[in-house]
CSV table of C-alpha atoms and ligand atoms in Angstrom, one decimal:
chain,number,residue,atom,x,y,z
A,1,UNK,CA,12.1,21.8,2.7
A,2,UNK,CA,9.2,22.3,0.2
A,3,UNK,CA,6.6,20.1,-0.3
A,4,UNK,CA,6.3,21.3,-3.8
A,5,UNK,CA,10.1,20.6,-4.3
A,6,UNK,CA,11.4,17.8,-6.6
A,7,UNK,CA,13.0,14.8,-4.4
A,8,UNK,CA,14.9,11.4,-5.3
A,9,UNK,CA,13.5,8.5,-3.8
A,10,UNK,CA,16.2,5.9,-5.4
A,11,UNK,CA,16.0,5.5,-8.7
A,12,UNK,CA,12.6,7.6,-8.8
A,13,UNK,CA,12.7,11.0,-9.3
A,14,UNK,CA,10.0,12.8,-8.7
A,15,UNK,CA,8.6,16.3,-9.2
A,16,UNK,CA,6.7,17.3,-5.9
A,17,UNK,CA,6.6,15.6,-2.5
A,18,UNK,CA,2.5,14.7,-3.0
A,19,UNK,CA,2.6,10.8,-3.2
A,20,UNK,CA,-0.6,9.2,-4.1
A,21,UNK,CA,-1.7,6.8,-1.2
A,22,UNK,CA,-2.6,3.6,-2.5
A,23,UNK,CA,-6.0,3.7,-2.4
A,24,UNK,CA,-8.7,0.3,-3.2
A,25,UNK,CA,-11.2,1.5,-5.2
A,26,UNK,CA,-12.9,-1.7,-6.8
A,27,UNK,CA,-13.4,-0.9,-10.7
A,28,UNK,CA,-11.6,-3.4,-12.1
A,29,UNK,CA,-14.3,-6.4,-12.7
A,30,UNK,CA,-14.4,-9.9,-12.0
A,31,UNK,CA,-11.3,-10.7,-14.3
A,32,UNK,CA,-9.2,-7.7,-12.4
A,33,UNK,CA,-8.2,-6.0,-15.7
A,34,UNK,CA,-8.0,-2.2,-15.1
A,35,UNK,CA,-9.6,-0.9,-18.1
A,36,UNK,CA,-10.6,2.6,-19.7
A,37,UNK,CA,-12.3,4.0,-16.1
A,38,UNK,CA,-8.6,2.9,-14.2
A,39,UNK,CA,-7.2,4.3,-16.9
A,40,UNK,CA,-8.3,7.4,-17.2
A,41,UNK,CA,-8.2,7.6,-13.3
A,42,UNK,CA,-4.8,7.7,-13.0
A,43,UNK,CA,-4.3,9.8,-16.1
A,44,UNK,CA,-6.1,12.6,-14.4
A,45,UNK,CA,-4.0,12.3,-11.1
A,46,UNK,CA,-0.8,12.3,-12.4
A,47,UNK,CA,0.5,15.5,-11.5
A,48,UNK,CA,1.5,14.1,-8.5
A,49,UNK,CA,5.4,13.4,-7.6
A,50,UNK,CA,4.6,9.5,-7.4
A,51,UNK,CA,1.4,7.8,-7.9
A,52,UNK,CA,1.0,4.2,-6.0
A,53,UNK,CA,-1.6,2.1,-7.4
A,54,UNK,CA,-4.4,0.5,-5.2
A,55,UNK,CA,-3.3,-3.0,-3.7
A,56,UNK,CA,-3.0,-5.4,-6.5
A,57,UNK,CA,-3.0,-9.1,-6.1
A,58,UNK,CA,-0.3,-10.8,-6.9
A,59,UNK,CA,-1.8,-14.5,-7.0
A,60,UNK,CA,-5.5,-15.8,-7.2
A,61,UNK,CA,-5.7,-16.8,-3.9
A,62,UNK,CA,-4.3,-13.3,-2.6
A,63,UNK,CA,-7.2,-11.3,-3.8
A,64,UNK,CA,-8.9,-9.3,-0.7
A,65,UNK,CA,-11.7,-7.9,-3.0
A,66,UNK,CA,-13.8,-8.2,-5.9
A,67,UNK,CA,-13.0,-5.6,-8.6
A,68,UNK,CA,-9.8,-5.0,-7.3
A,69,UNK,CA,-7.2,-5.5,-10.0
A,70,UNK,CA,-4.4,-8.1,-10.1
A,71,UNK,CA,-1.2,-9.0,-11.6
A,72,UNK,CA,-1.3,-12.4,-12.4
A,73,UNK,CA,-1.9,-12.8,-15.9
A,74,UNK,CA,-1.3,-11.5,-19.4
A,75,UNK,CA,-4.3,-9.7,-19.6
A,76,UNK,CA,-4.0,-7.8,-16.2
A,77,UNK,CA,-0.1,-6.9,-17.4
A,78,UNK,CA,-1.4,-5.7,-20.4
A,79,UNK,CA,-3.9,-3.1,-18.7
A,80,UNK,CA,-1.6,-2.0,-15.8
A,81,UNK,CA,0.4,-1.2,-19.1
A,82,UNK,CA,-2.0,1.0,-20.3
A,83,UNK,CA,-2.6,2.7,-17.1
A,84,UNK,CA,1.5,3.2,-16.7
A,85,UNK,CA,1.7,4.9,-20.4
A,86,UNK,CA,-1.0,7.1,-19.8
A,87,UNK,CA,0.6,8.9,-16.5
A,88,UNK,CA,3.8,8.6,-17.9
A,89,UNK,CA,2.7,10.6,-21.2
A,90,UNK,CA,1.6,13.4,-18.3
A,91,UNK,CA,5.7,13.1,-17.1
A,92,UNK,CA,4.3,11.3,-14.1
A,93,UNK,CA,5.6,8.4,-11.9
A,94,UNK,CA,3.8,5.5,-10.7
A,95,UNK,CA,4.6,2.2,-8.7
A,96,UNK,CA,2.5,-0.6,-8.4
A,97,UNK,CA,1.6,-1.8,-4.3
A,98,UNK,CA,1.8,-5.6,-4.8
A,99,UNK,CA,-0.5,-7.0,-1.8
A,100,UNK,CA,-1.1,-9.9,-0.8
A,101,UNK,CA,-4.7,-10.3,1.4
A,102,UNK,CA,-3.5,-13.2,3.7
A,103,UNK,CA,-6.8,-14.0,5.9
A,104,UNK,CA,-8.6,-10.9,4.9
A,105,UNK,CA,-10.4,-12.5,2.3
A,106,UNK,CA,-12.9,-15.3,1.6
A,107,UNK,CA,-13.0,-18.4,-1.4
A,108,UNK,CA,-16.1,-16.6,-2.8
A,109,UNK,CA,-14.0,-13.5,-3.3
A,110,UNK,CA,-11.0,-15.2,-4.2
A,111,UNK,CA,-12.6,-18.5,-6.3
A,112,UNK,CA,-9.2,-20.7,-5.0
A,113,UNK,CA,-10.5,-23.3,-2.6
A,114,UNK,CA,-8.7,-21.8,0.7
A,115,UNK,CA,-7.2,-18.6,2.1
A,116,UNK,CA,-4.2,-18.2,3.7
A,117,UNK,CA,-1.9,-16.7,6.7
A,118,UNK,CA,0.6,-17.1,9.0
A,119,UNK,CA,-1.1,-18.9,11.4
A,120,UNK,CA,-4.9,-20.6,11.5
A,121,UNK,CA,-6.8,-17.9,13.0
A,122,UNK,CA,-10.0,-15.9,11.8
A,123,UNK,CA,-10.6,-12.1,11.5
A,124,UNK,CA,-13.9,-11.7,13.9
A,125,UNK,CA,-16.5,-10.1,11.2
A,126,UNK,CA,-17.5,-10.7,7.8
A,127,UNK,CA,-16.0,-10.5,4.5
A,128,UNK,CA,-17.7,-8.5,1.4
A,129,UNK,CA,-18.1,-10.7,-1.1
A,130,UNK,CA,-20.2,-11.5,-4.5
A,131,UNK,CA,-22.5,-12.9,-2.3
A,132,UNK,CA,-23.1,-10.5,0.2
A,133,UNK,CA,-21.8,-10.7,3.6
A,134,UNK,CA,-20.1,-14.1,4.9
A,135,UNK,CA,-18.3,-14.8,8.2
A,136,UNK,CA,-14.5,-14.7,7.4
A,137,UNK,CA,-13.0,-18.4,7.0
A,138,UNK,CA,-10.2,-19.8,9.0
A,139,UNK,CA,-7.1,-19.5,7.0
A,140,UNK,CA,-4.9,-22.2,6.0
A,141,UNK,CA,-1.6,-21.9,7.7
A,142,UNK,CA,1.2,-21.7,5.1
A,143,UNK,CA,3.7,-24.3,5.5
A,144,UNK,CA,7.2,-23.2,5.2
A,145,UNK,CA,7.2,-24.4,1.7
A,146,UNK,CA,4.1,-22.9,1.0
A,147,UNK,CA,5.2,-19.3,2.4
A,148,UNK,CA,8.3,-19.6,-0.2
A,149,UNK,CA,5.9,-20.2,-3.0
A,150,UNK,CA,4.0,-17.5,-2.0
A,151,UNK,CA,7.3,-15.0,-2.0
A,152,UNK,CA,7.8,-16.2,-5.3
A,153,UNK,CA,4.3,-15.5,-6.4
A,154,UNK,CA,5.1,-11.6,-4.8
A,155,UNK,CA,8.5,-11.5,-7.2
A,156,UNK,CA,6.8,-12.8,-9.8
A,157,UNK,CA,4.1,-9.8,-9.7
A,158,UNK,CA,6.9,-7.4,-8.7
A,159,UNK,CA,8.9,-8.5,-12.4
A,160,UNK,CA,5.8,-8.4,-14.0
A,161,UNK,CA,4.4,-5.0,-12.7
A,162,UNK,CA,8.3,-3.5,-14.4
A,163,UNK,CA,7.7,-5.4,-17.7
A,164,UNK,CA,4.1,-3.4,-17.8
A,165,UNK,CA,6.0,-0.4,-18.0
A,166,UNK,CA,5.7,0.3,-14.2
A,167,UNK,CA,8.3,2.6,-12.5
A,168,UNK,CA,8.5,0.1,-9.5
A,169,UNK,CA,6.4,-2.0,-6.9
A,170,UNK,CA,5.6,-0.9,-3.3
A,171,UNK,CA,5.3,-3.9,-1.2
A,172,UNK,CA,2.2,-3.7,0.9
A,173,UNK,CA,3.4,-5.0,4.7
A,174,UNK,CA,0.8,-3.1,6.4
A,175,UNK,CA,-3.2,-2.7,7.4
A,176,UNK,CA,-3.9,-6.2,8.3
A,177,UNK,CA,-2.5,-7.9,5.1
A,178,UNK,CA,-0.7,-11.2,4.7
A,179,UNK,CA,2.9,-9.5,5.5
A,180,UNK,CA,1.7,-7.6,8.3
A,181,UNK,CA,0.2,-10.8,9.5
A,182,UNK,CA,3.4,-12.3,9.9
A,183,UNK,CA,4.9,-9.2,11.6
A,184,UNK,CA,2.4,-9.3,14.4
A,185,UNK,CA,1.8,-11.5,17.3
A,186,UNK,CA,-1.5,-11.7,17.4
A,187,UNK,CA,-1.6,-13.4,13.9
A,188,UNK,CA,1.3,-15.4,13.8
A,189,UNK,CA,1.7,-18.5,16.4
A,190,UNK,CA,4.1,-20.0,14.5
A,191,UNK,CA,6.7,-22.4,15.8
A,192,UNK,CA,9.0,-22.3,12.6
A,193,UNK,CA,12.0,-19.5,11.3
A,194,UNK,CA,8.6,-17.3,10.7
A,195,UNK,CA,7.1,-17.3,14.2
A,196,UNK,CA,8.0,-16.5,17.6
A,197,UNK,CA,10.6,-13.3,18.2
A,198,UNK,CA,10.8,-10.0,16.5
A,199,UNK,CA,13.4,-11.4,14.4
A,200,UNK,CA,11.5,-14.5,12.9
A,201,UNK,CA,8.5,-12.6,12.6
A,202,UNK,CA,10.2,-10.2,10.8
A,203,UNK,CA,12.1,-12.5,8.6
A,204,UNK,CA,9.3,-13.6,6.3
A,205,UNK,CA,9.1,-9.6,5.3
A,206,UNK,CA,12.7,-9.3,5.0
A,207,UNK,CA,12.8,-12.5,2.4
A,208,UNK,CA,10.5,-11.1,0.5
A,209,UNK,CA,11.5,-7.7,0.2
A,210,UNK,CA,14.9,-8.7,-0.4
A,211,UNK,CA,14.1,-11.0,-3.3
A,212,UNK,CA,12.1,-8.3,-5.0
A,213,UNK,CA,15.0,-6.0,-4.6
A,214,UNK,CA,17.2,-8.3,-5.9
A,215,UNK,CA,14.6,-9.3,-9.0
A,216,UNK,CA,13.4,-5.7,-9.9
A,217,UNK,CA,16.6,-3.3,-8.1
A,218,UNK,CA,16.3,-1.8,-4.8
A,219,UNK,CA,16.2,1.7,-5.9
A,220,UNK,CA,12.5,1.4,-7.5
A,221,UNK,CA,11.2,-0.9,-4.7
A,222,UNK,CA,9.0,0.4,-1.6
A,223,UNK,CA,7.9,-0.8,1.3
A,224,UNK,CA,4.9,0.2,3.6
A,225,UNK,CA,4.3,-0.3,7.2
A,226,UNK,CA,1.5,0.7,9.7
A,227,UNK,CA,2.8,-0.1,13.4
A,228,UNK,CA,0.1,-0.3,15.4
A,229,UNK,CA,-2.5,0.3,13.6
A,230,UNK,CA,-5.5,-1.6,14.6
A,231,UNK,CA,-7.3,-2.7,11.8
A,232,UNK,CA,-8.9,-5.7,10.3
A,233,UNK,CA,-8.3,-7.6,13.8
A,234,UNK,CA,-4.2,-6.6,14.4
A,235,UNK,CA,-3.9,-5.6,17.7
A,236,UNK,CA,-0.1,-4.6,18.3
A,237,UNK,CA,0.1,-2.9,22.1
A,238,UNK,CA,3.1,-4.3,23.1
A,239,UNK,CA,5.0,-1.1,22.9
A,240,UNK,CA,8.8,-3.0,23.4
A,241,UNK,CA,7.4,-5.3,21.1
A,242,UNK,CA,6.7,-3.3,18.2
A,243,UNK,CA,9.9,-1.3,18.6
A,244,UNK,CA,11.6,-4.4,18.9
A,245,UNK,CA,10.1,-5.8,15.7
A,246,UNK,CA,10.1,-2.8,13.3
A,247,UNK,CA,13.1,-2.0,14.7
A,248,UNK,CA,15.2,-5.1,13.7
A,249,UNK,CA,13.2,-4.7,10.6
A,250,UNK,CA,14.3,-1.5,9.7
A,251,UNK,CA,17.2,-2.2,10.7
A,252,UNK,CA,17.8,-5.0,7.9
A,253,UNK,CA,16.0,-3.3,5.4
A,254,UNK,CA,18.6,-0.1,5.2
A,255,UNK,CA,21.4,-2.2,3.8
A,256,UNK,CA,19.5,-3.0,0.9
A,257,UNK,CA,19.0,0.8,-0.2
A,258,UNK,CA,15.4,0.7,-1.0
A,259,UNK,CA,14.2,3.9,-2.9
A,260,UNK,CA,11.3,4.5,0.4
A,261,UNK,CA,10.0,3.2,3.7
A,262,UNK,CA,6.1,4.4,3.4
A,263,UNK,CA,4.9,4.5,7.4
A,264,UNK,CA,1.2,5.0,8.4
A,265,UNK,CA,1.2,6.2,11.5
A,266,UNK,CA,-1.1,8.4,13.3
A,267,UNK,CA,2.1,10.3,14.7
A,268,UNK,CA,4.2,10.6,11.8
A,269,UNK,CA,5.8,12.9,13.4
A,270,UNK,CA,6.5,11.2,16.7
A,271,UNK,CA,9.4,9.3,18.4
A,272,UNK,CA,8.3,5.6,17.3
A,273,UNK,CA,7.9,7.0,13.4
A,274,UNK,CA,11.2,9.2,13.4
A,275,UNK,CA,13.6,6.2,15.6
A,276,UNK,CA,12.3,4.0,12.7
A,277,UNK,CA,13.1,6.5,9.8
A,278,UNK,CA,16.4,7.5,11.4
A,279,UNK,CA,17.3,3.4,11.6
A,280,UNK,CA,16.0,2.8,8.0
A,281,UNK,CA,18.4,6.0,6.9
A,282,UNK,CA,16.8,6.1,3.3
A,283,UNK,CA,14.1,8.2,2.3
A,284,UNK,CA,10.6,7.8,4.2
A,285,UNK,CA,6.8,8.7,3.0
A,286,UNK,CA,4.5,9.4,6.1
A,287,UNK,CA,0.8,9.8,6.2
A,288,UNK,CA,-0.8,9.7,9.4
A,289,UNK,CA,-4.2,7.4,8.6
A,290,UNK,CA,-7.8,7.0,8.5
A,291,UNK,CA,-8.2,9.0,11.8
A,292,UNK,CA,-8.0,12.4,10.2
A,293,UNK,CA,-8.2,13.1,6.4
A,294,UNK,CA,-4.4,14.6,5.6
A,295,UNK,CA,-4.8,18.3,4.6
A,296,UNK,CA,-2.4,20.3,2.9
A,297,UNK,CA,-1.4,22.4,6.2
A,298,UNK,CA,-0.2,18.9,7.4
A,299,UNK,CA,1.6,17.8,4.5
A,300,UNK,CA,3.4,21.1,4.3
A,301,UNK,CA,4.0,21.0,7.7
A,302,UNK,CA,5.4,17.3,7.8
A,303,UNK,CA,8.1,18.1,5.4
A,304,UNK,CA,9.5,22.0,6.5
A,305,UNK,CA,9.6,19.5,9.8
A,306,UNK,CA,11.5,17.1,7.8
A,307,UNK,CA,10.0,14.7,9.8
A,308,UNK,CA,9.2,12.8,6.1
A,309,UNK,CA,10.9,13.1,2.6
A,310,UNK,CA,7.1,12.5,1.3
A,311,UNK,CA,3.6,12.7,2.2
A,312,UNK,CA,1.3,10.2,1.2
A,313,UNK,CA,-2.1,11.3,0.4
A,314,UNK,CA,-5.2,9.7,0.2
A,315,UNK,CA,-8.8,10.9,0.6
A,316,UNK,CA,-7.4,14.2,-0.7
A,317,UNK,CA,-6.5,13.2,-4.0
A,318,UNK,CA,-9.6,11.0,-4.7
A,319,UNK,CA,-11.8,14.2,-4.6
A,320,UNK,CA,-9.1,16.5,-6.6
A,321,UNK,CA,-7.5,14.9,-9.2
A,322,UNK,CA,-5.2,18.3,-9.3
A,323,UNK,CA,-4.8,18.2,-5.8
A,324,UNK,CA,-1.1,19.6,-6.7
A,325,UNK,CA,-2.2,22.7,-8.3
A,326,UNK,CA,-4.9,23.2,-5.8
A,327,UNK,CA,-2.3,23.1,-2.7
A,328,UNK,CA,0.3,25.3,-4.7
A,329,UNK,CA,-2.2,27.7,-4.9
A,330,UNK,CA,-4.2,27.9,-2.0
A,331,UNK,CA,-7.2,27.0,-4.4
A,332,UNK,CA,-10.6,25.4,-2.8
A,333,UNK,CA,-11.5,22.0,-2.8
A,334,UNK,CA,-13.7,19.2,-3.7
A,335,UNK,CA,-15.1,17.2,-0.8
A,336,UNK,CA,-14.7,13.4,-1.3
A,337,UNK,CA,-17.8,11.3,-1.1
A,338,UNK,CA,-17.0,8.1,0.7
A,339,UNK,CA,-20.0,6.5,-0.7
A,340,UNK,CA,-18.4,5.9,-4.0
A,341,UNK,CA,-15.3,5.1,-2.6
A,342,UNK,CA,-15.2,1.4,-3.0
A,343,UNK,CA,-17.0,1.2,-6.6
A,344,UNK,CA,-18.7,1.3,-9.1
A,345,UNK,CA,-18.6,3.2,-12.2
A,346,UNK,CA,-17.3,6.7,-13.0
A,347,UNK,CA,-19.2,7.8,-10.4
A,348,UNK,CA,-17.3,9.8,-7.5
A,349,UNK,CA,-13.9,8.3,-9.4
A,350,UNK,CA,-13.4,10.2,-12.3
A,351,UNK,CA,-16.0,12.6,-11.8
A,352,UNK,CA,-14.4,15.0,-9.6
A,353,UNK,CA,-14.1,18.7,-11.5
A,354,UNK,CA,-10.5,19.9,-12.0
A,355,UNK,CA,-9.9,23.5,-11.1
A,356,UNK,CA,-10.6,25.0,-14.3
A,357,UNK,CA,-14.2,23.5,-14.5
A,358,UNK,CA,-14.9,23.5,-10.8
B,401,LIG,C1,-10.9,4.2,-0.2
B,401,LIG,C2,-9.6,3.8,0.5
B,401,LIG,C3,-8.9,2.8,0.0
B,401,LIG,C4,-7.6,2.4,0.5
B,401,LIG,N1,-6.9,1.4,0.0
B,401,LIG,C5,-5.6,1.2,0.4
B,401,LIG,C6,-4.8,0.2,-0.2
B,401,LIG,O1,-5.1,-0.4,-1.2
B,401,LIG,N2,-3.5,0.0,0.3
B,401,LIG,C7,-3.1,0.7,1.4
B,401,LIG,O2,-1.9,0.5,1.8
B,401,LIG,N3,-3.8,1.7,2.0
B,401,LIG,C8,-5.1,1.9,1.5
B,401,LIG,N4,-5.8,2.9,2.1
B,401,LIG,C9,-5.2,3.8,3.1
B,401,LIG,C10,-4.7,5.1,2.4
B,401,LIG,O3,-3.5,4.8,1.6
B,401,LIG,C11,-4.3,6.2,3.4
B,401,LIG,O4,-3.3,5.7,4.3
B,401,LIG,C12,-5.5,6.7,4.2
B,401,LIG,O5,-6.5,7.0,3.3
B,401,LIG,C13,-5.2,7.9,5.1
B,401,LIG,O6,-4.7,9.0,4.3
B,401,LIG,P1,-5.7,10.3,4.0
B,401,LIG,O7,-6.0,10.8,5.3
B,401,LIG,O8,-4.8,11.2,3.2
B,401,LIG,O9,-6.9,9.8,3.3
B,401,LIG,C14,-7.1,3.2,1.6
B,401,LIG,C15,-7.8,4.3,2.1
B,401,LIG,C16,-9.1,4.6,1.5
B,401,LIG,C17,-9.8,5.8,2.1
């Protein structure tokens, strides 16, 4: 297979195997309205096959960071709209990664009066917030009505992200986030449905990935994972454990013919990644993490494997916003400048020289 090949992922078609990794970059203000700078961000990136959006927040109290843009209101709807027309007028594709921050996050980023997550227990470190740097808070342990009020905070984004104009929502269950929470042992003690085995900890994941599928359609809703990936205070090194989990989770997520299972795994390629995509039998988008920056000799080589149907690509595409026409033709490229990653201004965002200019 050919990376630069068109491919189906459900009801989204796109026209090359480069997926944008949803990537946090923090220009979107204290009211989390993309504006003309998000805009024209995504505008310039997408000649990609499928562009997914940084995590957005789908409820106040689920916001990880400021300037990161949400999906709560009228007026964030009404930018995301504006961001979806203006990739779509390039023939592009783009779905929205509805996150939820769980415990990674703090009141003064947030402004609601708690944070929350599976169970009462603090990430060691400190949150960025307006402020400066603060200790992370406890988190309020949701109750089990509170958890479904929070799944029907996540459908409500996931509708809302469509009726923007949005080709579909990815659902963020991994990196340390309020889903992934809830998958792993170290963050969920609970002693209700949610807690305890694989199958209740994966059970709050599978509720709320059904119930967008059933709100929105399964074939334009995504899901992504990161097995053991150790960040923001997960620690999953129970080997059974995870298999067990992710397994059964697969496992009930490949009856509801999702359009992708997005994995971050530092062996995409590997046995744990490839039992999971074989038990998930739908189409999966690998990238293989922070550890190495993916390159186009492993994107390439990931698909003629066809050990992905996708690559998701990250630190790549924030430095070339024509990353695709760079790969196709062997062209040179722009370094990215992790200084600028997380904001703000233009600045190292949509700076970067296209191919022509550069
Ligand atoms: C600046 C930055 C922001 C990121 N934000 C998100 C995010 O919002 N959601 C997410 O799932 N992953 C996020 N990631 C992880 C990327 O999607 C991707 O997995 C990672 O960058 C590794 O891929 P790469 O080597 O191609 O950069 C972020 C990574 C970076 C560098």
């Amino acid at each position: 297979m050919d990376l630069f090949s068109s491919v189906a992922l459900g009801d989204l078609q796109l026209a090359n195997r480069v997926v944008m990794a949803p990537l946090t970059r923090m220009r979107s203000g204290a009211s989390g309205v993309p504006g003309d700078l998000v805009v024209e961000h995504y505008r310039q990136r997408a000649g990609v096959g499928l562009i997914v959006t940084e995590g957005t927040y789908p409820s106040a109290e689920s916001r990880a960071y400021p300037g990161q843009p949400g999906i709560v209101d009228d007026e964030q709807a009404a930018g995301w709209r504006r961001v979806a027309e203006a990739v779509h007028e390039r023939g592009g594709r783009i779905v929205m990664q509805v996150m939820h921050s769980g415990r990674v996050s703090h009141p003064d980023i947030t402004g609601t009066d708690r944070i929350v997550a599976p169970s009462a227990i603090a990430i060691q470190g400190e949150a960025h917030t307006p402020k400066g740097k603060v200790a992370y808070p406890v988190p309020h342990a949701l109750t089990t009505e509170e958890a479904q009020a929070t799944l029907a905070d996540i459908v409500a984004a996931a509708k809302r992200a469509v009726a923007a104009g949005l080709d579909g929502v990815e659902i963020h269950s991994a990196n340390g986030y309020l889903l992934h929470e809830f998958l792993s042992p170290n963050t969920n003690e609970r002693t209700d449905q949610y807690g305890g085995s694989p199958e209740n900890r994966a059970r709050f994941v599978l509720e709320v990935t059904t119930a967008v599928a059933e709100a929105i359609g399964a074939g334009r809703v995504g899901i992504r994972i990161s097995p053991m990936h150790h960040v923001q205070g997960m620690h999953e090194v129970d080997e059974a454990d995870v298999r067990a989990t992710y397994g059964y989770l697969v496992d009930n997520l490949r009856p509801l013919g999702l359009a992708y299972l997005s994995v971050l795994h530092s062996e995409p390629g590997g046995e744990l990644v490839q039992e999971l995509r074989r038990r998930f039998d739908g189409p999966v988008i690998a990238n293989s993490g922070f550890g190495r920056v993916t390159t186009r000799e492993e994107a390439v080589a990931l698909i003629e494997a066809a050990h992905a149907d996708a690559v998701a690509v990250g630190r790549a595409i924030i430095a070339n916003p024509d990353l695709v026409e760079r790969w196709q033709g062997e062209h040179p490229e722009n370094e990215p400048n992790p200084a600028t990653f997380y904001g703000p201004g233009a600045e190292g965002y949509t700076d970067y020289p296209f191919l022509a200019a550069g």
